[in-house]
XYZ file of C-alpha atoms in Angstrom:
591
model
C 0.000 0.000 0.000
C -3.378 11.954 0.184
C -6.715 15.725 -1.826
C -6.378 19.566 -1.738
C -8.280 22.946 -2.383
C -6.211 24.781 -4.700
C -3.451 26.519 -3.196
C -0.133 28.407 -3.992
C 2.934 26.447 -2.599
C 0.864 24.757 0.433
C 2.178 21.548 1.517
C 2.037 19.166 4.456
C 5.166 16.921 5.484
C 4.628 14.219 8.063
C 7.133 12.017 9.573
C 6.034 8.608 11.913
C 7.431 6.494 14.482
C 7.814 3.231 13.563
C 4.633 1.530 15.379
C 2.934 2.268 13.215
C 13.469 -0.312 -15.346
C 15.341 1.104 -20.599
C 13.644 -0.082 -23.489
C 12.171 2.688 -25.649
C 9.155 2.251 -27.584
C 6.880 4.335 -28.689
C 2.730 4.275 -27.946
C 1.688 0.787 -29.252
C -2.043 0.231 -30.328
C -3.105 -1.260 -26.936
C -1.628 1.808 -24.993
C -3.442 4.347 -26.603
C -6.475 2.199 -26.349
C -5.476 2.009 -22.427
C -5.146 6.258 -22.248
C -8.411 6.467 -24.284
C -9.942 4.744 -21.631
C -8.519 6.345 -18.687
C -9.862 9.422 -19.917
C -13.646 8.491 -20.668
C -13.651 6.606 -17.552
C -12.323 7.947 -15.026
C -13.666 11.411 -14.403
C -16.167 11.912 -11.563
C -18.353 14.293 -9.370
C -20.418 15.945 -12.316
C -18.253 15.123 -14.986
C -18.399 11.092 -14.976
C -20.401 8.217 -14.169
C -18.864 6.241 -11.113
C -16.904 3.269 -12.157
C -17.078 0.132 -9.392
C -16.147 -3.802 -9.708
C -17.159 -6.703 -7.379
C -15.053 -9.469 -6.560
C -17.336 -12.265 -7.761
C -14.993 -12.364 -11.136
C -11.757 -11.685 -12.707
C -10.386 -12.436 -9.174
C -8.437 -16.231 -9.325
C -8.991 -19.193 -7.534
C -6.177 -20.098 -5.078
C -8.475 -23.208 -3.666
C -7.345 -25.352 -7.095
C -4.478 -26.014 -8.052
C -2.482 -23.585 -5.929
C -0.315 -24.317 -2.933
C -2.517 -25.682 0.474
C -1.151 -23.016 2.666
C -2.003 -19.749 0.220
C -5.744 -20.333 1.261
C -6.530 -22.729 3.705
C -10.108 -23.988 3.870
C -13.080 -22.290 6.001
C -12.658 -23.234 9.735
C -14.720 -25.645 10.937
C -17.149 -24.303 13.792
C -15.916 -23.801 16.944
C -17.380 -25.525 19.826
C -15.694 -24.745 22.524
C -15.436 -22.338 25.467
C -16.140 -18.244 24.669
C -12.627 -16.860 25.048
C -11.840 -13.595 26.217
C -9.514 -11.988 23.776
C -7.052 -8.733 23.811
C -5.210 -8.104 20.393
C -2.508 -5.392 20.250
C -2.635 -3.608 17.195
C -5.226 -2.575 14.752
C -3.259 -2.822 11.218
C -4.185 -5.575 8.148
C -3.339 -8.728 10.435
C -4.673 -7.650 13.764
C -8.154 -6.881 11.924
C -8.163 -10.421 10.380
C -7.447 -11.639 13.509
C -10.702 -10.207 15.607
C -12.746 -10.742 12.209
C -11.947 -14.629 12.479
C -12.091 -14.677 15.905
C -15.604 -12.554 16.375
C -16.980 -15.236 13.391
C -16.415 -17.919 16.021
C -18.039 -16.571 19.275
C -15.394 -14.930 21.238
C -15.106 -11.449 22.615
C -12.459 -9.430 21.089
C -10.815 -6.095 22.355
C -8.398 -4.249 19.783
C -6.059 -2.012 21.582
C -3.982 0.831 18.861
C -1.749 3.170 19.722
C -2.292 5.584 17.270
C -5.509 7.601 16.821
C -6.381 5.818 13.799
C -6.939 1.854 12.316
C -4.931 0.597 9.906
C -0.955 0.093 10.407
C 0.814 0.398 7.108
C -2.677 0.437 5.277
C -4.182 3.372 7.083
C -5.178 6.511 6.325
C -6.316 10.266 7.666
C -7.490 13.280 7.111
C -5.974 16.424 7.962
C -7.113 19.795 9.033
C -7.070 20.458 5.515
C -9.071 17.912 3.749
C -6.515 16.092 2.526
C -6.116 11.975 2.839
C -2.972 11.109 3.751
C -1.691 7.421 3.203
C 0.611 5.477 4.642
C 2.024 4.096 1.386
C 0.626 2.687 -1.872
C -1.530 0.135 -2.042
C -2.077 -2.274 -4.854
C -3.986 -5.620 -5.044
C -3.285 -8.401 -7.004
C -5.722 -10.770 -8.346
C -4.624 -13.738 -5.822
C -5.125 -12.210 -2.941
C -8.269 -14.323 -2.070
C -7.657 -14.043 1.432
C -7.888 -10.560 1.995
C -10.273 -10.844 -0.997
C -12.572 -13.063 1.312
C -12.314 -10.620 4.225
C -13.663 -7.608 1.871
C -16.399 -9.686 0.822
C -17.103 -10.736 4.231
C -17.557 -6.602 5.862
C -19.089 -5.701 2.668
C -16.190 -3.936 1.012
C -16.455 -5.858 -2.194
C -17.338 -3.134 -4.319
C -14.940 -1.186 -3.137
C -12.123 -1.895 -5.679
C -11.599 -0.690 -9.110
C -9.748 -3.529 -11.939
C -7.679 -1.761 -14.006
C -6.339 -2.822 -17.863
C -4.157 -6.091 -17.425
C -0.718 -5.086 -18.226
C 2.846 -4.037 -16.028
C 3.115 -0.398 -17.320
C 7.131 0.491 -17.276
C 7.647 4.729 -17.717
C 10.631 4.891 -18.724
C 13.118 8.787 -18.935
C 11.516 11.174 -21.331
C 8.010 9.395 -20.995
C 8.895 6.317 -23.101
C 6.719 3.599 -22.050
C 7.314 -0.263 -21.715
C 4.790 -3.231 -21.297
C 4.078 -6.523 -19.722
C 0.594 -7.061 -21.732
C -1.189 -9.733 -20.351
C -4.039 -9.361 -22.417
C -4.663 -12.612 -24.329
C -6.715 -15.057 -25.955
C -6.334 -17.288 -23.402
C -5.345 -17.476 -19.808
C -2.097 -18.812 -18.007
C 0.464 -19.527 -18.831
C -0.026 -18.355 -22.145
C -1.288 -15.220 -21.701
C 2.196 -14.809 -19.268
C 3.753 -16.241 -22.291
C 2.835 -13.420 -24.736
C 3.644 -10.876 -22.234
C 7.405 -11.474 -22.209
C 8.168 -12.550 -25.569
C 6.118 -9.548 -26.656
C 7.730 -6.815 -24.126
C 8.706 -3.702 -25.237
C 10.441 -3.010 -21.861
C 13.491 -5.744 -22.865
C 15.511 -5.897 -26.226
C 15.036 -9.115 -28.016
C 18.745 -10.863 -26.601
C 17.501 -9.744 -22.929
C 14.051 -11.379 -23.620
C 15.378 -14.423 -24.947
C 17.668 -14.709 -21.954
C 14.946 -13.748 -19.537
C 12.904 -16.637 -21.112
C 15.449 -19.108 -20.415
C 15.804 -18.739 -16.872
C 12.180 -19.090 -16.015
C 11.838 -22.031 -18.279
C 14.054 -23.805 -16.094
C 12.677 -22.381 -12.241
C 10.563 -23.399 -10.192
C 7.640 -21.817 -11.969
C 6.747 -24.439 -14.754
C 6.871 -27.103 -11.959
C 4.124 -25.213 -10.399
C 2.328 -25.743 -13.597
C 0.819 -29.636 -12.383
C 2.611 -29.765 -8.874
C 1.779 -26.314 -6.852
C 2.492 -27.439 -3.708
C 5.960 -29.277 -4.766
C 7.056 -26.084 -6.632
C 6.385 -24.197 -3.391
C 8.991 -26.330 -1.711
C 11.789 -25.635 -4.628
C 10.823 -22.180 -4.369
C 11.144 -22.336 -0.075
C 14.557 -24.006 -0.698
C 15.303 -20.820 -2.819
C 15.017 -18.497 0.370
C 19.213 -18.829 0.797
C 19.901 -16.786 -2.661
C 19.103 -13.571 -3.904
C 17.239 -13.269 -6.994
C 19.568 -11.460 -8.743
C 22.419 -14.195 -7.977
C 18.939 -17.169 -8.963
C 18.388 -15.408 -11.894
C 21.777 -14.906 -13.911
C 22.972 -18.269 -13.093
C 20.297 -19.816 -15.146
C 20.715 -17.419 -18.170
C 19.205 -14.075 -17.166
C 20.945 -10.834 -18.059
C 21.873 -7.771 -15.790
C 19.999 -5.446 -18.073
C 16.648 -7.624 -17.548
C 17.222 -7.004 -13.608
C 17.745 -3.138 -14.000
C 15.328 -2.047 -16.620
C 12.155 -4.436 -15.362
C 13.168 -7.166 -12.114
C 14.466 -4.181 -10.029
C 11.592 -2.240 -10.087
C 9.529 -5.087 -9.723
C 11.477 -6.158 -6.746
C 11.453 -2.802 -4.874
C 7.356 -2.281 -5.329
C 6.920 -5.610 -3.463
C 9.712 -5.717 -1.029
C 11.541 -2.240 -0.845
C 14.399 -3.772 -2.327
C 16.064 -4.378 -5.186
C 17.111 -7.728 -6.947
C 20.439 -8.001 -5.398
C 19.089 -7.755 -1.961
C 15.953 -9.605 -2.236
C 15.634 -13.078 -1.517
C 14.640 -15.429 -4.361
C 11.934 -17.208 -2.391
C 10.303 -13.795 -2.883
C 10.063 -13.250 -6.583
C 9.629 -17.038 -7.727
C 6.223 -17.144 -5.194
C 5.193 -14.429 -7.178
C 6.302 -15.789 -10.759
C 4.949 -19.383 -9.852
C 1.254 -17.386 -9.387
C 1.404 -15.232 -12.361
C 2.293 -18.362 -14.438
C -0.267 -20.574 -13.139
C -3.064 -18.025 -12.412
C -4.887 -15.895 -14.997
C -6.319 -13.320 -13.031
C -2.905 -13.347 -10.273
C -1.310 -10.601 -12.395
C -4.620 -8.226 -12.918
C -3.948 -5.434 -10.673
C -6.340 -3.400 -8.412
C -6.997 -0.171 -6.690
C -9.157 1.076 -3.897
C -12.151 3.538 -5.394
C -10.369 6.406 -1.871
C -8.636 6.458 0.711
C -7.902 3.069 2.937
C -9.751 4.253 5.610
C -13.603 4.631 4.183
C -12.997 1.801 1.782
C -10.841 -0.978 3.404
C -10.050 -0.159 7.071
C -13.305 1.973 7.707
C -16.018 -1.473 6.578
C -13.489 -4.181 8.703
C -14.244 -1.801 11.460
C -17.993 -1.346 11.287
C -17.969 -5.063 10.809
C -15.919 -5.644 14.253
C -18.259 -3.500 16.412
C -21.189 -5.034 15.126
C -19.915 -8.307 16.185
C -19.850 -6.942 19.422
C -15.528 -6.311 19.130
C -14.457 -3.200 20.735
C -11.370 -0.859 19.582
C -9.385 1.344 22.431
C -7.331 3.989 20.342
C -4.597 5.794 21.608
C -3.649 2.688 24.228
C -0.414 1.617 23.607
C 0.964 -1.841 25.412
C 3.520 -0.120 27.332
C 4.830 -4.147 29.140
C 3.201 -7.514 29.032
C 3.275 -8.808 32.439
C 4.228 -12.720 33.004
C 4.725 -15.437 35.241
C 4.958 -19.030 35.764
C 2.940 -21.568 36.950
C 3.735 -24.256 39.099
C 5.155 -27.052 36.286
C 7.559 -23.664 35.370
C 5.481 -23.158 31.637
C 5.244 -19.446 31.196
C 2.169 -17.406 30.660
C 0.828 -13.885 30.377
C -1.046 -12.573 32.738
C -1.785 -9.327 32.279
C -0.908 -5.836 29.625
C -0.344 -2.964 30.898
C -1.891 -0.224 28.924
C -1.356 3.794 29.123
C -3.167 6.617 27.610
C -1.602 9.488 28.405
C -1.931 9.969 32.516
C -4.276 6.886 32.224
C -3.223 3.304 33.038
C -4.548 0.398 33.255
C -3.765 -3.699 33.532
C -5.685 -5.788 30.630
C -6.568 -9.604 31.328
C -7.827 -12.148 29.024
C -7.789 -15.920 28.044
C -5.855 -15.509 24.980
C -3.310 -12.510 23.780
C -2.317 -11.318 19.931
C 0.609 -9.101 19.453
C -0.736 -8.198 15.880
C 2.337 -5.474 15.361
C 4.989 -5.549 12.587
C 8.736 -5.897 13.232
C 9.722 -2.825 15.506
C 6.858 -3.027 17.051
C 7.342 -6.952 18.395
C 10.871 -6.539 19.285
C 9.946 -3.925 21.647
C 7.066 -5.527 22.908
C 8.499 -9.125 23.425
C 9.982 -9.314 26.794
C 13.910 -9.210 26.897
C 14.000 -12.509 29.383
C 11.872 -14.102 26.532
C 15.186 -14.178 24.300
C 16.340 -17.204 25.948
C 14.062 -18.651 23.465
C 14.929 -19.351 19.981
C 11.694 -18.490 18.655
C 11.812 -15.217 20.276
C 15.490 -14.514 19.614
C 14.960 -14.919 15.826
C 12.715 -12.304 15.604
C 15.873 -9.627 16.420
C 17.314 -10.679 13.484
C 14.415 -9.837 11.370
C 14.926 -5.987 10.625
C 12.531 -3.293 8.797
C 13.054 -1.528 5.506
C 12.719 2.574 5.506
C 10.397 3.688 3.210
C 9.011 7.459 2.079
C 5.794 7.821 0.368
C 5.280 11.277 -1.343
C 2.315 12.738 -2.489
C 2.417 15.613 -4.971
C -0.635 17.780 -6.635
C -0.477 19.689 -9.703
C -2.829 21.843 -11.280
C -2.919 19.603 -14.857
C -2.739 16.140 -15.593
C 1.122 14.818 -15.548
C 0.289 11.411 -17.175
C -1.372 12.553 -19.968
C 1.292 12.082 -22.349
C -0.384 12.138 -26.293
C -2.573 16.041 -26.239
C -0.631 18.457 -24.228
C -3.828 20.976 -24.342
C -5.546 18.571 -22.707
C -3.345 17.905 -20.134
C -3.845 21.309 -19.218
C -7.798 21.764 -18.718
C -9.140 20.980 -15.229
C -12.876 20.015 -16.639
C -11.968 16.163 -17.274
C -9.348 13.581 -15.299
C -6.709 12.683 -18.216
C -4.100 10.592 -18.001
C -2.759 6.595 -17.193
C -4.774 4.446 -15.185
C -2.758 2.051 -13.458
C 0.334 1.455 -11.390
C 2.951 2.273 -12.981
C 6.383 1.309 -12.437
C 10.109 3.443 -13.078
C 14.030 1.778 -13.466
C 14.689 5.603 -14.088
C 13.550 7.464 -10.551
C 13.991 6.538 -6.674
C 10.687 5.688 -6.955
C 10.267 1.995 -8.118
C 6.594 2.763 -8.291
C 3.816 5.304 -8.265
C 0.184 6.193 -9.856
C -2.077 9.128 -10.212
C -4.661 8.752 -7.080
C -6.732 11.211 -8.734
C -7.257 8.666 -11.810
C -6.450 5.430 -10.029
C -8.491 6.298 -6.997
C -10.696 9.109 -8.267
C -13.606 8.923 -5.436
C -11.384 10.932 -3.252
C -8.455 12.188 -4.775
C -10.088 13.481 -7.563
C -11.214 16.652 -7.783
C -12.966 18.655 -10.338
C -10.512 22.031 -9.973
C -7.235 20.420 -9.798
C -5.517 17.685 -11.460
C -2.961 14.835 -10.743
C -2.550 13.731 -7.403
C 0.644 11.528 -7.955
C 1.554 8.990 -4.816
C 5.538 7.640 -5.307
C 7.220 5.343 -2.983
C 10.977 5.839 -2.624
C 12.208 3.014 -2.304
C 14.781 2.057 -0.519
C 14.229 5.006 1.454
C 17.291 5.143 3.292
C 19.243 7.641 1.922
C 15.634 10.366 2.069
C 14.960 9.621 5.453
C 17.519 12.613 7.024
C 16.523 14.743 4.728
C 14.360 17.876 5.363
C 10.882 17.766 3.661
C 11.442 20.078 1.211
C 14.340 18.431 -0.030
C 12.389 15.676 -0.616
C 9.699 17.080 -2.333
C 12.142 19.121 -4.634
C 13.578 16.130 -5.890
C 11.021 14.175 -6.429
C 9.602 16.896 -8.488
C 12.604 17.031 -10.753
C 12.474 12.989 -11.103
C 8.859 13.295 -12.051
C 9.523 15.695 -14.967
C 12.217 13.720 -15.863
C 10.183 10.693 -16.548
C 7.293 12.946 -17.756
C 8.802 15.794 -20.204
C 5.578 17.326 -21.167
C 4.607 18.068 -17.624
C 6.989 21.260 -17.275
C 5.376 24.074 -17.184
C 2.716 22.388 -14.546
C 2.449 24.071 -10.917
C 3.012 21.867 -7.912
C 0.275 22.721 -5.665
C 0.443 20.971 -2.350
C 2.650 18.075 -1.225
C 3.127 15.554 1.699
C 6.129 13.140 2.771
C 5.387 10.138 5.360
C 8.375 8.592 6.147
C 8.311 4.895 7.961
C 11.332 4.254 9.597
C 10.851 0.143 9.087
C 7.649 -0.981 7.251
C 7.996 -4.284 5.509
C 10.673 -6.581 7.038
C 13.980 -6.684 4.653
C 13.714 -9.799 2.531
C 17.313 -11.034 2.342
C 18.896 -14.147 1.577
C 18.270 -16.201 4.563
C 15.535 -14.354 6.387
C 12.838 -16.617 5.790
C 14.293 -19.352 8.599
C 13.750 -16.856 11.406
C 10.099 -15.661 10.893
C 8.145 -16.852 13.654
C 5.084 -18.995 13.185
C 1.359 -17.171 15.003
C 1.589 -20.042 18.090
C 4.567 -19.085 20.313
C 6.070 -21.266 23.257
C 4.464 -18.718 26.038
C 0.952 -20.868 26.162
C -1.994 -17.648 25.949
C 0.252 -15.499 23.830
C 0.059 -15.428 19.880
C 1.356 -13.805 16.963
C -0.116 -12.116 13.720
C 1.779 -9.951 11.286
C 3.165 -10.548 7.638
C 6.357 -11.160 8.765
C 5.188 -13.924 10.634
C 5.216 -17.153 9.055
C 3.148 -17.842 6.080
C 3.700 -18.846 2.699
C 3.205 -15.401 1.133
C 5.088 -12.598 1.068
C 5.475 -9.689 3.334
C 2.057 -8.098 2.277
C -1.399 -6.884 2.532
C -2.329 -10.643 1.896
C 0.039 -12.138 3.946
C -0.899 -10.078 6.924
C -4.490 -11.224 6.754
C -3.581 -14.824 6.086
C -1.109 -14.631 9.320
C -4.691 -13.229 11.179
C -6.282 -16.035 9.807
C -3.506 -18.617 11.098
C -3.274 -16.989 14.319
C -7.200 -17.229 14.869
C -6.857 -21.254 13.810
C -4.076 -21.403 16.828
C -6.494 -19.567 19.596
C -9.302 -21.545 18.393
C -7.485 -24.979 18.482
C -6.405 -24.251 21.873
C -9.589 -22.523 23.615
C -10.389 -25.922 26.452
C -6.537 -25.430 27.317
C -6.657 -21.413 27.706
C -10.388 -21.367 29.392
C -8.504 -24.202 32.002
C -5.682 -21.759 32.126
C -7.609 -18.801 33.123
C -9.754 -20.571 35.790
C -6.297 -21.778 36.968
C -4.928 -18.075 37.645
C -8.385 -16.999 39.098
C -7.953 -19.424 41.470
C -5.110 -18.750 42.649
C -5.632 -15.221 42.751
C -8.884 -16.249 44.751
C -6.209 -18.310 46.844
C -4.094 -15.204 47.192
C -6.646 -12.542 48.086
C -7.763 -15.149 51.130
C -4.251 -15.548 52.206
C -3.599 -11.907 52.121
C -7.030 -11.686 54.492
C -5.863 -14.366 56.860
C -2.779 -12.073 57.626
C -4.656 -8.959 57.954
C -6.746 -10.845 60.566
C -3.818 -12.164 62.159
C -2.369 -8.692 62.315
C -5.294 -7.647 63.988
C -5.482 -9.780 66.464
C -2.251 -9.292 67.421
């Protein structure tokens, strides 16, 4: 996974604590086709009829002939004990989790930090109308998990398909392709798309074709869940080191694999473990529909965040904003197994000590390493988790008063009475951004607006080197990068910018990494993980955060006659306790 009133040089620049590719072408047939359409279809308020898609097609099916653990079956129905649940954090994985867990009966209380839902896909508003995101969000036609969760609160209208093809903008707005548009679906249709890339010259394609002829992917083809294990044994190489030992070419990995690499994992090809990229691959090639992207119709918050939590409070869940899990309190029982028995909470002045039968830490990497206990690191399973670390990343947000992706009629790129421009994610080897897309077209319900124009969202990625950098600084650059990639957009006015910088979103997936996620059940008996680091056989993602929710919900539910026992266990004794502690007051008395 940012809207203005039109004004001279206003901006807004945000910074938050961590809790929270060149081929030249020109315009092919298919492209224009693709602008055409952006402009006739994505205008709105007065000037366009609203533009929605459901999720019951184009959306593939990862319960055939996909790997078991990408979307594991509907949970049977629970029958045990009501459990008394307290989940720390309210981003992607710790919704999942109370959704699951609220579906089966058991009282849920969400407990955030922040002021707002979300994590790394939330959203606000600020005193000035404007949404800002926490980065760019894209969804991918796999992701049936968080797929089934939209569906489920009623958010499955809320997404907008765009035109099924990898759009590569390339220095002085030459544009490069992965069309996916075919007669036929995978792995043709994947097929056609890289033999017929303008994005690679002809040697580069060739080469490109030969190394995933011979990976992991065409095993996937009959045996999904065997190709999953090649791919797992993978993890110990970086894609770049995978990829030119069977053939591939450095100029495939800088002009399309790097930028690729960077908009799912925040780094580049070099850096980025090979596990990652071939679990992709392996989907695009055996799914039609895995590499059809889409977009929410506004901001996360009223169209993905903003349903999940309506849905949670009508179950009954309840959310406590602005209480941040300061220490989780433990102890040991009398065979020495260690459990939780408490959080304690703050909110400002206020304090307070949460019980319950089962607790989530539902935070991402920063967040669980400063939560987790430091006597827990005798552990393994805990101690692993410190050598996970976060990647920086700096979404920008930048408003003009035209339409920067409108690259065939400069005139029109200039009027303010229709949206004009590319609809789609687009991706860059020739910026700091790997990726970006015009909200205002992409996302027009509310990002567009009928007296400005572009509202262009860029990740820099990897954000290291912006994240000391004043605002300004960032913005200025980032302007000039823009114009470089889109000439005919000089002369446009920049009216009002924002920077969010993360200090670690997504965990950093090197070589090697993938051995020390941690799985949702952890060796302290009532405590639990959710997050997309955790382990799952996705990536580090919006669906991989709601599978781990899923997973971790499985765990709680598996074990709910062993943590109802475990509670009545510490009542007792604290029933034992309280009549001790009276015996000696009377004793005292006496005396």
């Amino acid at each position: 996974m940012q809207l203005v009133y039109l004004m001279a040089s206003a901006s807004i620049h945000l910074q938050l604590p961590n809790q929270m590719l060149g081929g030249t072408s020109s315009l092919s047939h298919s492209w224009k086709e693709l602008l055409h359409t952006s402009k006739s279809s994505n205008n709105r308020k007065a000037n366009a009829p609203a533009v929605s898609c459901n999720l019951k097609s184009k959306v593939s099916d990862m319960s055939r002939k996909a790997p078991k653990g990408l979307f594991p079956p509907e949970p049977e129905k629970y029958e045990g004990p009501k459990l008394k649940v307290a989940i720390i954090g309210s981003g992607l994985a710790g919704l999942s989790t109370a959704v699951e867990l609220l579906d089966q009966g058991h009282e849920v209380d969400i407990y955030e930090s922040r002021a707002f839902i979300g994590g790394k896909v939330g959203s606000f508003v600020d005193k000035r109308g404007n949404h800002i995101e926490m980065g760019l969000h894209v969804f991918f036609g796999c992701y049936n998990n968080l797929f089934r969760l939209m569906k489920k609160v009623g958010a499955d209208e809320n997404l907008l398909v765009k035109q099924h093809t990898h759009t590569f903008i390339n220095k002085g707005g030459q544009i490069g392709e992965l069309d996916f548009r075919f007669l036929t679906g995978a792995p043709l249709h994947g097929i056609k798309a890289f033999l017929t890339t303008n994005q690679l010259l002809n040697f580069d394609k060739v080469a490109n074709a030969v190394a995933l002829a011979t990976s992991p992917v065409v095993r996937a083809l009959i045996d999904p869940d065997g190709a999953m294990r090649d791919i797992r044994n993978l993890d110990n190489v970086s894609f770049s080191e995978w990829f030119m030992s069977h053939g591939g070419t450095r100029k495939s990995i800088q002009r399309m694999w790097d930028p690729v690499a960077y908009a799912l994992g925040f780094i580049n090809c070099d850096n980025i473990s090979a596990r990652c990229m071939l679990t992709i691959f392996a989907l695009f090639a055996t799914k039609t529909e895995a590499s059809l992207l889409r977009m929410l119709k506004g901001s996360p918050d009223l169209y993905l965040s903003g349903p999940i939590k309506r849905y949670i409070t009508e179950k009954g869940g309840r959310f406590h904003l602005r209480w941040g899990c300061r220490k989780i309190l433990y102890s040991k029982n009398s065979a020495g197994e260690t459990y939780v028995s408490g959080l304690h909470l703050s909110k400002a002045t206020q304090k307070q000590i949460v019980k319950a039968d089962a607790y989530v830490a539902a935070c991402d990497v920063p967040g669980i390493k400063r939560l987790v206990p430091s006597e827990w690191k005798k552990w393994e399973f805990f101690d692993n988790i410190y050598k996970l670390v976060g990647v920086p990343v700096v979404t920008v947000q930048l408003r003009f008063n035209g339409w920067v992706t409108e690259l065939r009629d400069l005139e029109h790129s200039r009027q303010l009475n229709q949206a004009a421009g590319l609809d789609n994610l687009l991706y860059t080897p020739d910026a700091d951004f790997s990726c970006f897309a015009d909200l205002a077209i992409t996302s027009p319900e509310d990002y567009y607006r009928s007296d400005q124009g572009s509202l262009l969202q860029v990740v820099l990625t990897p954000g290291d080197p912006y994240m000391p950098l004043p605002n300004e600084e960032i913005v200025d650059k980032v302007h000039k990068q823009v114009l470089s990639l889109f000439p005919s957009a000089q002369g446009l006015e920049m009216t009002w910018s924002s920077v969010v910088k993360i200090g670690q979103s997504l965990y950093r997936e090197a070589p090697g990494m993938d051995l020390f996620r941690p799985d949702q059940k952890t060796p302290v008996q009532n405590f639990f993980l959710a997050g997309s680091y955790t382990k799952q056989d996705y990536i580090d993602s919006m669906e991989g955060a709601t599978l781990s929710g899923r997973q971790a919900s499985a765990y709680i539910c598996e074990s709910g006659t062993m943590l109802a026992e475990l509670t009545r266990m510490l009542e007792f004794d604290d029933a034992l306790m309280q009549v001790k502690s009276a015996e000696s007051a009377d004793e005292l008395t006496v005396v």
